[in-house]
Amino acid sequence: MDLLESLKPDIILYIITCTIFTCSNFGYAAWLRLDNKKVQRYNMLFNLSTEIKVIKKL
């Protein structure tokens, strides 16, 4: 058995692991951006509702 034949399972496992890691990082980054946009929208709406309440009191 030569060296390349003995390393094939390790190489395949390495490629699969790198692919899963890369895809999960991209997915996590996209989820964080989406979550950040939701937080920004919530804060903007909360600030607007607070300003409307202040204006109504005046």
Short mmCIF file of C-alpha atoms in Angstrom, two decimals:
data_model
loop_
_atom_site.label_atom_id
_atom_site.label_comp_id
_atom_site.label_asym_id
_atom_site.label_seq_id
_atom_site.Cartn_x
_atom_site.Cartn_y
_atom_site.Cartn_z
CA MET A 1 0.00 0.00 0.00
CA ASP A 2 1.55 3.29 -1.00
CA LEU A 3 1.32 6.58 0.83
CA LEU A 4 -1.35 8.15 -1.39
CA GLU A 5 -3.70 5.19 -0.95
CA SER A 6 -3.32 5.33 2.81
CA LEU A 7 -4.01 9.09 2.91
CA LYS A 8 -7.16 9.05 0.74
CA PRO A 9 -9.63 8.70 3.65
CA ASP A 10 -7.87 11.51 5.53
CA ILE A 11 -7.89 13.78 2.49
CA ILE A 12 -11.58 13.13 1.85
CA LEU A 13 -12.44 13.76 5.50
CA TYR A 14 -10.39 16.97 5.43
CA ILE A 15 -12.22 18.24 2.32
CA ILE A 16 -15.63 17.41 3.81
CA THR A 17 -14.73 19.10 7.11
CA CYS A 18 -13.46 22.25 5.40
CA THR A 19 -16.58 22.44 3.23
CA ILE A 20 -18.93 22.09 6.20
CA PHE A 21 -16.96 24.63 8.23
CA THR A 22 -16.94 27.18 5.39
CA CYS A 23 -20.65 26.81 4.67
CA SER A 24 -21.58 27.05 8.33
CA ASN A 25 -19.50 30.22 8.73
CA PHE A 26 -21.25 31.85 5.76
CA GLY A 27 -24.62 30.81 7.12
CA TYR A 28 -23.84 32.12 10.60
CA ALA A 29 -22.62 35.44 9.20
CA ALA A 30 -25.81 35.81 7.15
CA TRP A 31 -27.93 34.99 10.21
CA LEU A 32 -26.09 37.61 12.26
CA ARG A 33 -26.66 40.26 9.59
CA LEU A 34 -30.36 39.40 9.46
CA ASP A 35 -30.63 39.44 13.25
CA ASN A 36 -28.79 42.78 13.40
CA LYS A 37 -31.25 44.28 10.90
CA LYS A 38 -34.17 43.09 13.04
CA VAL A 39 -32.64 44.73 16.11
CA GLN A 40 -32.07 47.97 14.21
CA ARG A 41 -35.69 48.00 12.98
CA TYR A 42 -37.00 47.32 16.48
CA ASN A 43 -34.90 50.13 17.95
CA MET A 44 -36.03 52.54 15.25
CA LEU A 45 -39.70 51.71 15.84
CA PHE A 46 -39.29 51.96 19.61
CA ASN A 47 -37.63 55.38 19.27
CA LEU A 48 -40.37 56.59 16.94
CA SER A 49 -43.12 55.43 19.27
CA THR A 50 -41.40 57.19 22.18
CA GLU A 51 -41.15 60.41 20.18
CA ILE A 52 -44.84 60.18 19.24
CA LYS A 53 -45.79 59.80 22.91
CA VAL A 54 -43.72 62.86 23.82
CA ILE A 55 -45.30 64.89 21.03
CA LYS A 56 -48.81 63.86 22.14
CA LYS A 57 -48.08 65.04 25.67
CA LEU A 58 -47.00 68.43 24.37
#
